[in-house]
mmCIF file of C-alpha atoms in Angstrom:
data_model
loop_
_atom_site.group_PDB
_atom_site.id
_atom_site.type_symbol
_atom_site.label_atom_id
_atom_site.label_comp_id
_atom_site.label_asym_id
_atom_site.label_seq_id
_atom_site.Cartn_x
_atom_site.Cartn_y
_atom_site.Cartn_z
ATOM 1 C CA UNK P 1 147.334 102.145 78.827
ATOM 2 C CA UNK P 2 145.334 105.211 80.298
ATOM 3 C CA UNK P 3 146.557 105.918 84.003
ATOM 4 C CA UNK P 4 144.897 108.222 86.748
ATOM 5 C CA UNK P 5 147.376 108.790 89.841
ATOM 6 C CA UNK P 6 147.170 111.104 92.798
ATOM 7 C CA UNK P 7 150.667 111.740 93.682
ATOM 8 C CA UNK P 8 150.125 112.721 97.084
ATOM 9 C CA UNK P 9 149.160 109.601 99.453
ATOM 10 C CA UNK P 10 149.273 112.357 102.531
ATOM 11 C CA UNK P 11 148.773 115.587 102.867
ATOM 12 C CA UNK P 12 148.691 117.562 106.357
ATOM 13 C CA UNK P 13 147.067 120.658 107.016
ATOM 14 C CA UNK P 14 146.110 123.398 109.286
ATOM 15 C CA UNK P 15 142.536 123.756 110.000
ATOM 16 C CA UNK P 16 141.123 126.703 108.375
ATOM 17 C CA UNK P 17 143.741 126.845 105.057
ATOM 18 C CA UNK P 18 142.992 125.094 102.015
ATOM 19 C CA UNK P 19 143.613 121.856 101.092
ATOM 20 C CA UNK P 20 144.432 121.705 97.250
ATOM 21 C CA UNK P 21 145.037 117.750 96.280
ATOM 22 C CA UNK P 22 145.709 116.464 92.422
ATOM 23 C CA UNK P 23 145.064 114.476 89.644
ATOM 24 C CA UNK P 24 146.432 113.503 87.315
ATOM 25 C CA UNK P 25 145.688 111.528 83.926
ATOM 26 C CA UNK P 26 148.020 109.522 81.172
ATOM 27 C CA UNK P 27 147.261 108.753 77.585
ATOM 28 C CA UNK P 28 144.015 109.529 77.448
ATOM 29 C CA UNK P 29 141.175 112.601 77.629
ATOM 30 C CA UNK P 30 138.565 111.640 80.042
ATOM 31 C CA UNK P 31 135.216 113.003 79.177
ATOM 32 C CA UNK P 32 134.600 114.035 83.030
ATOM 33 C CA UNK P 33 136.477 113.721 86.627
ATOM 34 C CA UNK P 34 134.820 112.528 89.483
ATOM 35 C CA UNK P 35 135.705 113.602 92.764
ATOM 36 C CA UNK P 36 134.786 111.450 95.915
ATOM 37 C CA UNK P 37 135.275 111.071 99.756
ATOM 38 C CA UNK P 38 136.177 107.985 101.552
ATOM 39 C CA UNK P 39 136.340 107.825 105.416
ATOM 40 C CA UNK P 40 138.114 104.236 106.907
ATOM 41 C CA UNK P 41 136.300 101.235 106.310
ATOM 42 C CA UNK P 42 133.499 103.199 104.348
ATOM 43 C CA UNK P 43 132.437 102.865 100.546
ATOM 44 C CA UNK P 44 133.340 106.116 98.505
ATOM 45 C CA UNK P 45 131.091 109.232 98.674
ATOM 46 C CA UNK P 46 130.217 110.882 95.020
ATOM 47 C CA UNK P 47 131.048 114.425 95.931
ATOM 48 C CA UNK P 48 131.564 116.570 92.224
ATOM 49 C CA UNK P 49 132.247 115.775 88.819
ATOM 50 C CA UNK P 50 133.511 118.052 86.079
ATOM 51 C CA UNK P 51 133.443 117.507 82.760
ATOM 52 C CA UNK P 52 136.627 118.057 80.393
ATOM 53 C CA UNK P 53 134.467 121.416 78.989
ATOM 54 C CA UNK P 54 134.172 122.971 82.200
ATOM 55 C CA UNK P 55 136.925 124.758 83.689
ATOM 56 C CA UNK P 56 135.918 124.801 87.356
ATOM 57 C CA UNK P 57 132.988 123.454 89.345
ATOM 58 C CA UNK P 58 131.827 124.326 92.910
ATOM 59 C CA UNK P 59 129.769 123.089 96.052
ATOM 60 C CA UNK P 60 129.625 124.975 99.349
ATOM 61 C CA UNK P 61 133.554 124.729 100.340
ATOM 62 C CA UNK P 62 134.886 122.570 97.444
ATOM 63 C CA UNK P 63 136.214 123.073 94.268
ATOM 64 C CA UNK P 64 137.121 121.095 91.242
ATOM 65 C CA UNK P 65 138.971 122.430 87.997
ATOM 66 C CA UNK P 66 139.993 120.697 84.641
ATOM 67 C CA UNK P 67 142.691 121.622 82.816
ATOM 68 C CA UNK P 68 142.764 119.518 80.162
ATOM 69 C CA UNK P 69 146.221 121.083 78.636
ATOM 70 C CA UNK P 70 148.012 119.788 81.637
ATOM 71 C CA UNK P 71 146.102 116.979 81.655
ATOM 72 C CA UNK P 72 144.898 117.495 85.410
ATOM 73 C CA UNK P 73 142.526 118.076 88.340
ATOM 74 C CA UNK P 74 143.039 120.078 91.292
ATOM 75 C CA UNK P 75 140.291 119.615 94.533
ATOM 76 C CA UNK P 76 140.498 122.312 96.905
ATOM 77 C CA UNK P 77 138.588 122.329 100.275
ATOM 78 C CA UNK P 78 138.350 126.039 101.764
ATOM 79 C CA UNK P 79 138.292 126.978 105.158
ATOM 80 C CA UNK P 80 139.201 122.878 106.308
ATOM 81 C CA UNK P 81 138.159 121.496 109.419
ATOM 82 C CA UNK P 82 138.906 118.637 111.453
ATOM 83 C CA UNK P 83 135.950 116.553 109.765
ATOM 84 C CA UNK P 84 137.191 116.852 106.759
ATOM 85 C CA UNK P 85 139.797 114.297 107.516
ATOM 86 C CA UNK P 86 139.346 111.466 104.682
ATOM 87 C CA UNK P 87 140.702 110.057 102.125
ATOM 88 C CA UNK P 88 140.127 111.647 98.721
ATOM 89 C CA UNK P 89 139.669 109.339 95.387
ATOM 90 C CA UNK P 90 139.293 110.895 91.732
ATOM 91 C CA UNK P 91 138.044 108.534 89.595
ATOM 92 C CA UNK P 92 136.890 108.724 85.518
ATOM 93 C CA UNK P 93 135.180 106.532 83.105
ATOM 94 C CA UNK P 94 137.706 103.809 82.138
ATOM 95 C CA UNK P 95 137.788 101.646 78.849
ATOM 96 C CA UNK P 96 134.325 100.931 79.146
ATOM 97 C CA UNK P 97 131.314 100.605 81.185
ATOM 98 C CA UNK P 98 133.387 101.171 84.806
ATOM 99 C CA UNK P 99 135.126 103.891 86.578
ATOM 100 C CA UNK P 100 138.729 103.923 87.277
ATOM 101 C CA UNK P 101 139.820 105.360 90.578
ATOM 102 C CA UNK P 102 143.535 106.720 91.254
ATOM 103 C CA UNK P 103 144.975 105.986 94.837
ATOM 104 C CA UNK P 104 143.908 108.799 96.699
ATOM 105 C CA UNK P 105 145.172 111.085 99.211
ATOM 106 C CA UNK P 106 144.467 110.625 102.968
ATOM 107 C CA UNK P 107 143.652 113.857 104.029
ATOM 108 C CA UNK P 108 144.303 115.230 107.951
ATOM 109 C CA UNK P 109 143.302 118.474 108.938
ATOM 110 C CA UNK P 110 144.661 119.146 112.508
ATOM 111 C CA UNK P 111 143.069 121.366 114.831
ATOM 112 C CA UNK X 1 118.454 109.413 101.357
ATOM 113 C CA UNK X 2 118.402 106.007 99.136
ATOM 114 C CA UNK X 3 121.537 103.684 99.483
ATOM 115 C CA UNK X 4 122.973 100.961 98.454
ATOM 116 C CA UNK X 5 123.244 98.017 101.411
ATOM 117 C CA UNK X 6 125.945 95.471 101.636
ATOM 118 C CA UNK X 7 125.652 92.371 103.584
ATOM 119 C CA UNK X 8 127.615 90.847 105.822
ATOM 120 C CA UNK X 9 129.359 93.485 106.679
ATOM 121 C CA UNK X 10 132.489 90.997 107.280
ATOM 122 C CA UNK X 11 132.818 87.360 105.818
ATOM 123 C CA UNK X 12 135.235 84.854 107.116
ATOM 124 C CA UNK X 13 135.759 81.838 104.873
ATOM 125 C CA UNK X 14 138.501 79.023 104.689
ATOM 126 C CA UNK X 15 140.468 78.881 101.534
ATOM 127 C CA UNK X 16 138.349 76.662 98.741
ATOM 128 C CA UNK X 17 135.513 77.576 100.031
ATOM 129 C CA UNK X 18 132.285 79.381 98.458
ATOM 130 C CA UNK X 19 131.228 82.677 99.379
ATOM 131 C CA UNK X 20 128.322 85.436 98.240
ATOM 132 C CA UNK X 21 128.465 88.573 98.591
ATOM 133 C CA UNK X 22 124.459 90.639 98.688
ATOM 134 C CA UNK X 23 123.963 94.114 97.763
ATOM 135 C CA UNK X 24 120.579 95.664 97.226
ATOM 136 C CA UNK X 25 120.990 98.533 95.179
ATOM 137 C CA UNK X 26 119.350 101.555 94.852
ATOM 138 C CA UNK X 27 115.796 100.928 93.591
ATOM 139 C CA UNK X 28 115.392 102.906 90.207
ATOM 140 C CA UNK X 29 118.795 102.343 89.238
ATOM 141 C CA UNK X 30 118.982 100.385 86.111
ATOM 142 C CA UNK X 31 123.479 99.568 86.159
ATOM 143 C CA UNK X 32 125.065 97.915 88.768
ATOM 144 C CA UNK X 33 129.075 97.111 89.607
ATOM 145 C CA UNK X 34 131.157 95.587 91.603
ATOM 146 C CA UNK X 35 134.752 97.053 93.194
ATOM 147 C CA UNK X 36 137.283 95.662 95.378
ATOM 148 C CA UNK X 37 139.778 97.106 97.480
ATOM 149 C CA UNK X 38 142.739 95.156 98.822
ATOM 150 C CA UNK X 39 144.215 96.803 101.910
ATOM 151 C CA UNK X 40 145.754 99.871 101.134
ATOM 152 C CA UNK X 41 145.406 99.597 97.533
ATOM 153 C CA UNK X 42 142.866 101.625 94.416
ATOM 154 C CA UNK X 43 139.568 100.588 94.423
ATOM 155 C CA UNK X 44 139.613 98.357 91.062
ATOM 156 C CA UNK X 45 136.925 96.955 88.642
ATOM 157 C CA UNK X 46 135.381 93.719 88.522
ATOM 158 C CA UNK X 47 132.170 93.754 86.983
ATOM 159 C CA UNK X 48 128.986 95.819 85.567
ATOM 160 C CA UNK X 49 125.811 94.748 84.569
ATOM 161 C CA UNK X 50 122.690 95.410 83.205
ATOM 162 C CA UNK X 51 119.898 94.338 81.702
ATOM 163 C CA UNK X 52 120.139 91.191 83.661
ATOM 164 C CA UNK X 53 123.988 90.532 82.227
ATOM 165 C CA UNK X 54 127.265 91.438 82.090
ATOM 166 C CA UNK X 55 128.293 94.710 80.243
ATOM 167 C CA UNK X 56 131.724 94.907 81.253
ATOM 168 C CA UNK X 57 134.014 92.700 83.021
ATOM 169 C CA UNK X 58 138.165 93.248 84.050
ATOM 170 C CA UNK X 59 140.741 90.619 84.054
ATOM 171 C CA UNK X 60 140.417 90.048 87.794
ATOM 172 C CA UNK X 61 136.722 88.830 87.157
ATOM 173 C CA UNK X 62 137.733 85.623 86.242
ATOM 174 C CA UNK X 63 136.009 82.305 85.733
ATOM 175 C CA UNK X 64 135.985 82.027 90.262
ATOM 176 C CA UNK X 65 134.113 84.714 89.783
ATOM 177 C CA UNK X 66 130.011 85.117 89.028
ATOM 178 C CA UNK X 67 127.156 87.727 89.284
ATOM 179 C CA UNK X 68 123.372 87.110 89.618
ATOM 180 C CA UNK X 69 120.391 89.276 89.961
ATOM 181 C CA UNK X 70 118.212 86.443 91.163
ATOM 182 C CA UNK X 71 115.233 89.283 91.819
ATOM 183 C CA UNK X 72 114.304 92.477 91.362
ATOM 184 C CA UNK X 73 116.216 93.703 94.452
ATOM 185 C CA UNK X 74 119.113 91.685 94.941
ATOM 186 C CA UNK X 75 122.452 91.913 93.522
ATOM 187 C CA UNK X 76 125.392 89.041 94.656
ATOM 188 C CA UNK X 77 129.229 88.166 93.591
ATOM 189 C CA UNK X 78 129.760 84.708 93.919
ATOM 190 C CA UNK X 79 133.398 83.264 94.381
ATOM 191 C CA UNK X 80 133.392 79.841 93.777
ATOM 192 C CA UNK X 81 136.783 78.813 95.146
ATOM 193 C CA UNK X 82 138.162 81.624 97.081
ATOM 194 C CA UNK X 83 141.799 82.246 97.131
ATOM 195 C CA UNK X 84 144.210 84.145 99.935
ATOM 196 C CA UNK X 85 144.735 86.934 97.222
ATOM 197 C CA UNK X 86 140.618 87.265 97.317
ATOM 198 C CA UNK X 87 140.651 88.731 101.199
ATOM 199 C CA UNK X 88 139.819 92.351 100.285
ATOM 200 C CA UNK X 89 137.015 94.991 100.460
ATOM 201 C CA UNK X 90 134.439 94.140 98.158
ATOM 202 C CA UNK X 91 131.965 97.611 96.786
ATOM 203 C CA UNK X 92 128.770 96.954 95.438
ATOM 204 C CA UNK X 93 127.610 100.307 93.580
ATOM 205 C CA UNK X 94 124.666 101.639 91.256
ATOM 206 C CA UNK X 95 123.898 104.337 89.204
ATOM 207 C CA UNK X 96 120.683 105.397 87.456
ATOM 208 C CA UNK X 97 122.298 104.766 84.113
ATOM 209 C CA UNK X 98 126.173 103.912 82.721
ATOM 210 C CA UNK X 99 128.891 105.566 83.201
ATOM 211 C CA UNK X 100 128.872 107.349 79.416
ATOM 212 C CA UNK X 101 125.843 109.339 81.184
ATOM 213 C CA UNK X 102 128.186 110.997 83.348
ATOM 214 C CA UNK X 103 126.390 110.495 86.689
ATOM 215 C CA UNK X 104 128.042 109.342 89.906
ATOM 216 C CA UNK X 105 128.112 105.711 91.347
ATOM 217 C CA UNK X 106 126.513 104.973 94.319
ATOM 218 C CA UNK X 107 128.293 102.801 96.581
ATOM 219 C CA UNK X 108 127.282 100.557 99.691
ATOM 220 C CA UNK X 109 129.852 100.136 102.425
ATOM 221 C CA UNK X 110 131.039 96.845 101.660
ATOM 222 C CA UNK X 111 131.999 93.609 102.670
ATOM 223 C CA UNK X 112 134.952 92.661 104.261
ATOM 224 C CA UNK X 113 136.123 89.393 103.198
ATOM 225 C CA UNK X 114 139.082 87.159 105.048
ATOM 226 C CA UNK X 115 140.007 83.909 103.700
ATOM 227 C CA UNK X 116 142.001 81.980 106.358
#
């Protein structure tokens, strides 16, 4: 059955380096990636989505890339500050009219 | 900004009991879902709908479970007999049109729902 997973639950970083978190997908080719934010007890926040014939998509201090040989989506945030502490959910169109979110990674950028 | 609103924000109910959930989504958007997140856990599919029925529906969604657009702003999830296992984070989301369109979902904040 298709699987997306994020294999990092935590990641911990230094404000002002980049965060880079993954994706990545099983037995399937998704025709896009979504890429949103979730802060504690919040819904999720659309913030990019690539599709599988774009290589690398960008807004303000984030960026998204497909590789769709390794079967895999990388998020960076640049220059990271404190408020960009969340937790990070990719999500793609699953078998049918829904999306199907991986687990995320709980982001925590430390001043 | 248009959004999505959830209410309540937080439903207690005892076990066996009945409980709706109310979203109003966004106004021009034509597909609705619903998500839920147990504690900790991926946000997971239960339900889309349009055109005033059910397009899509996981395993979860079962026969407890129901969804109504009873006007032309409301959206609810009705559990008819709710369950421990049904204490979880319930997402109501839109989107202008499906998710073969390859735009985002918009999502409310959601309910949190205890069953004692």
């Amino acid at each position: 059955s298709q699987k997306i997973e994020q294999n990092s639950e935590a990641l911990n970083i230094q404000e002002g380096k980049t965060a880079t978190l993954t994706c990545n997908y099983t037995n399937y080719s998704p025709a896009y990636l979504q890429w949103y934010r979730q802060d504690p007890g919040r819904g999720p926040v659309f913030l990019l989505l690539i599709r599988e014939n774009e290589k690398e998509k960008r807004k303000e201090r984030l960026k998204v890339t497909f590789d769709t040989t390794l079967k895999q989506s990388l998020f960076h945030i640049t220059a990271s500050q404190p408020a960009d502490s969340a937790t990070y959910l990719c999500a793609s169109q699953g078998a049918g009219n829904m999306l199907t979110f991986g687990g995320g990674t709980r982001l925590m950028v430390k001043p | 900004e248009p959004e999505v609103t959830q209410t309540p924000s937080h439903q207690v109910t005892q076990m066996g009991q009945e409980v709706i959930l109310r979203c109003v989504p966004i106004s021009n958007h034509l597909y609705f879902y619903w998500y839920r997140q147990i504690l900790g856990q991926k946000v997971e599919f239960l339900v889309s709908f349009y055109n005033n029925e059910i397009s899509e529906k996981s395993e979860i969604f079962d026969d407890q479970f129901s969804v109504e657009r009873p006007d032309g702003s409301n959206f609810t999830l009705k559990i008819r007999s709710t369950k421990l296992e049904d204490s979880a984070m319930y997402f109501c989301a839109s989107s202008p049109q499906g998710v073969y369109s390859n735009q985002p979902q918009h999502f409310g904040d959601g309910t949190r729902l205890s069953i004692l």
